[in-house]
Coordinates of C-alpha atoms in Angstrom, one line a residue:
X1 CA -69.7 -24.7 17.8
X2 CA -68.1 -21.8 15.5
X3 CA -71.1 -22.2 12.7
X4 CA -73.4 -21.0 14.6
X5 CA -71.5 -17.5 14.6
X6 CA -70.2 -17.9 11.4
X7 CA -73.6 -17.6 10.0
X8 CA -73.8 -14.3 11.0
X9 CA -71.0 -13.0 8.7
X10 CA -73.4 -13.3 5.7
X11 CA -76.4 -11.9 6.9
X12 CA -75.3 -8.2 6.5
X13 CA -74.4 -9.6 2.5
X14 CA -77.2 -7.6 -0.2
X15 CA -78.9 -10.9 -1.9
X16 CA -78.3 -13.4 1.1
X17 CA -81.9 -14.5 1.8
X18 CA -81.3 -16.9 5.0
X19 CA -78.5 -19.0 6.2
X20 CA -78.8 -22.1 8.3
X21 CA -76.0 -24.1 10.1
X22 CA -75.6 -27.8 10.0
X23 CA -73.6 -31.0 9.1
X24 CA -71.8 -31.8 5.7
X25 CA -69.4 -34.1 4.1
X26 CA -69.7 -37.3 6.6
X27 CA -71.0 -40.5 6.8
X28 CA -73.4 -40.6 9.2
X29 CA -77.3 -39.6 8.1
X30 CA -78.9 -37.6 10.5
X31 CA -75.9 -36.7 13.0
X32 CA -76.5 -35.4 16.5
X33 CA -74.2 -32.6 17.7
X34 CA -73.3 -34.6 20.0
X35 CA -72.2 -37.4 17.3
X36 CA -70.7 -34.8 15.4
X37 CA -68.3 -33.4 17.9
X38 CA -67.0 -37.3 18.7
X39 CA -65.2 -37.0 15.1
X40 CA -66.6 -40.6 14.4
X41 CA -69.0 -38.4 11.7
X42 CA -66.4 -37.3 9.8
X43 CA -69.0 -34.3 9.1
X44 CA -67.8 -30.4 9.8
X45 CA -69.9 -27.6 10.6
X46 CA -71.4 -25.8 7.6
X47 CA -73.4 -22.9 6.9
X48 CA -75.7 -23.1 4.1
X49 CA -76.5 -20.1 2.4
X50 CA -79.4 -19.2 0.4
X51 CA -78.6 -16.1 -2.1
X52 CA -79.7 -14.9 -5.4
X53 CA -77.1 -14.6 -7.6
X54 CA -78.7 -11.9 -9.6
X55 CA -78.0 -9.3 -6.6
X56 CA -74.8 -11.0 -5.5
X57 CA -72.0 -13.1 -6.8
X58 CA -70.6 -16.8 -5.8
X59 CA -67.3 -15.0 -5.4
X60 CA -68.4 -12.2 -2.9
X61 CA -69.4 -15.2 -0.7
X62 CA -66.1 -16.5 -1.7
X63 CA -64.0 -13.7 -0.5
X64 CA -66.0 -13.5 3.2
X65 CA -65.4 -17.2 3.2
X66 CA -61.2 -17.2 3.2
X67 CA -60.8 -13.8 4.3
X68 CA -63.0 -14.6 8.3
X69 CA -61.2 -17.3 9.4
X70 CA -58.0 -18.9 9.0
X71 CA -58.2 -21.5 5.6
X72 CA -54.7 -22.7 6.9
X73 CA -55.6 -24.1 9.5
X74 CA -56.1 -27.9 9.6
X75 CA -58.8 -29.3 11.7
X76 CA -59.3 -26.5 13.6
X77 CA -60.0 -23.1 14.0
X78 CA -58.3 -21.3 17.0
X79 CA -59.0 -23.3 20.0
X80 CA -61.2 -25.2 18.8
X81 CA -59.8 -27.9 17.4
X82 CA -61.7 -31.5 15.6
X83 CA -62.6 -33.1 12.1
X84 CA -65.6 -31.1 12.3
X85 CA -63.8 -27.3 13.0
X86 CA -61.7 -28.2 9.2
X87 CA -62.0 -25.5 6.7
X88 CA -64.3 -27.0 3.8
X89 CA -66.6 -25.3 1.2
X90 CA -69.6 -27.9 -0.5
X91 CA -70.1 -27.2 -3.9
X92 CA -73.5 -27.4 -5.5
X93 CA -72.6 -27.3 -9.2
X94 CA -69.7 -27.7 -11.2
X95 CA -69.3 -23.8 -11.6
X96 CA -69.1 -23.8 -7.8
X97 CA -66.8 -26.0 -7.2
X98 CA -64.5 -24.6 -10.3
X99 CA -65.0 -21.1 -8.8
X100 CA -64.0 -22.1 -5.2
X101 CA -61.0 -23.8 -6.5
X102 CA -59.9 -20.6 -8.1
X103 CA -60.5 -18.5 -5.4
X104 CA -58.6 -20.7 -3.0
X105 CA -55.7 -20.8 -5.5
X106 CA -55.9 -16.7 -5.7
X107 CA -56.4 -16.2 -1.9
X108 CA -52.9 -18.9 -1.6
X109 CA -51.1 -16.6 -3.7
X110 CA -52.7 -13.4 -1.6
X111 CA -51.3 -15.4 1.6
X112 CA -47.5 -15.6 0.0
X113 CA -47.4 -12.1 -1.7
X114 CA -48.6 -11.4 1.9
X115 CA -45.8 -13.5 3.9
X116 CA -48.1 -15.7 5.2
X117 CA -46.4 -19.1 4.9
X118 CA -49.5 -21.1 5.3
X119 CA -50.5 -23.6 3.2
X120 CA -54.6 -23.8 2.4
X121 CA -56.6 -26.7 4.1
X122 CA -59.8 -26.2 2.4
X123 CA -61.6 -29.1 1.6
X124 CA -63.5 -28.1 -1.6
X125 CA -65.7 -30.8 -3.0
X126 CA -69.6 -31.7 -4.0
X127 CA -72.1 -31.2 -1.5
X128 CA -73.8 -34.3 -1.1
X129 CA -75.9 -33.8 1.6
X130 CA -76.6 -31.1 4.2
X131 CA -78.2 -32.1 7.7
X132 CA -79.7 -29.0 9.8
X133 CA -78.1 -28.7 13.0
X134 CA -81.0 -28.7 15.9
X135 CA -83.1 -25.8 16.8
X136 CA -81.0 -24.4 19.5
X137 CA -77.6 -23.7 17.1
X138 CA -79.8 -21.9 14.4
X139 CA -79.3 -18.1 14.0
X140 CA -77.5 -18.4 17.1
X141 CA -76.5 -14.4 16.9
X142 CA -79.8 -13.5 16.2
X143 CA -80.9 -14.9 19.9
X144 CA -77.6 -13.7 21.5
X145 CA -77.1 -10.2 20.5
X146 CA -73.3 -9.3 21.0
X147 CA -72.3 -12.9 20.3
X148 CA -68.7 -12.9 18.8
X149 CA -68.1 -15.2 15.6
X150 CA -65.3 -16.8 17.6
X151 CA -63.3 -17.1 14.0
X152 CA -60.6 -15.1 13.3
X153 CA -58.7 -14.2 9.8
X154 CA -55.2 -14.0 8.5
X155 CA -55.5 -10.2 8.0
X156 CA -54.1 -11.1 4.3
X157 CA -57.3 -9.5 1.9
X158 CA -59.3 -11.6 -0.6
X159 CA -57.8 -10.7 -4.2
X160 CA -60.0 -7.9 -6.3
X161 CA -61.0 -9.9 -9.6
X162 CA -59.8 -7.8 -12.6

């Protein structure tokens, strides 16, 4: 799966404490892998990161978020295509989810200014539950040095605020 790279593109981030992959927004409590990559879930891969805002900002994470993969992209990303490979972003407060609704609609008008005619697939919506992925998909990078993220960007930069 491409969250167990993806997790590695917050570590290097000043204030990110951990990260930890796993399963969000299905139905299933408790998916497998294996029952996750059937589609029958309806859960994606997800990174959960654990930051201090006081020494970083939602929107920092933000801006890594749309600008290292390809938030146009609908259930999939690159080759690797399925329900749980969809671009998605699980709020855990209202200020969350309001900032990650801006940010998309910035980075969307980043993307045209840009050329890009790509319309944003994120999925943006309340986190209501989190499942860790088994032992053997956490800090994946850390355990395989070299490992490539296996996600790739439009090229079009995340918006400066101001």
């Amino acid at each position: 799966g491409r969250f167990n790279g993806a997790e590695q593109l917050f570590w290097p981030l000043p204030g990110v404490h951990v990260t930890a992959v796993g399963y969000a927004g299905g139905l299933t409590p408790n998916p497998t892998y294996q029952e996750v990559l059937s589609s029958l879930t309806g859960h994606a891969e997800t990174v959960m990161v654990v930051f201090d805002p006081r020494l970083i900002g939602y929107e920092a994470l933000l801006k890594v978020f749309f600008e290292r993969h390809d938030p146009t992209q609908v259930m999939r990303q690159g080759n690797d295509i399925g329900t749980f490979f969809r671009s998605a972003i699980f709020t855990t407060s209202e200020d969350q989810q309001s900032q990650a609704e801006q940010a998309r609609n910035a980075y969307q008008l980043a993307l045209k200014q840009a050329g890009h005619t790509g319309k944003i697939a994120t999925e943006i919506t309340p986190a209501e539950a989190f499942y860790y992925a088994e032992a053997g998909h956490q800090q994946h990078a850390a355990r395989n040095p070299g490992a490539h993220p296996g996600l790739k960007g439009t090229g079009v930069r995340f918006p400066d605020a101001g």
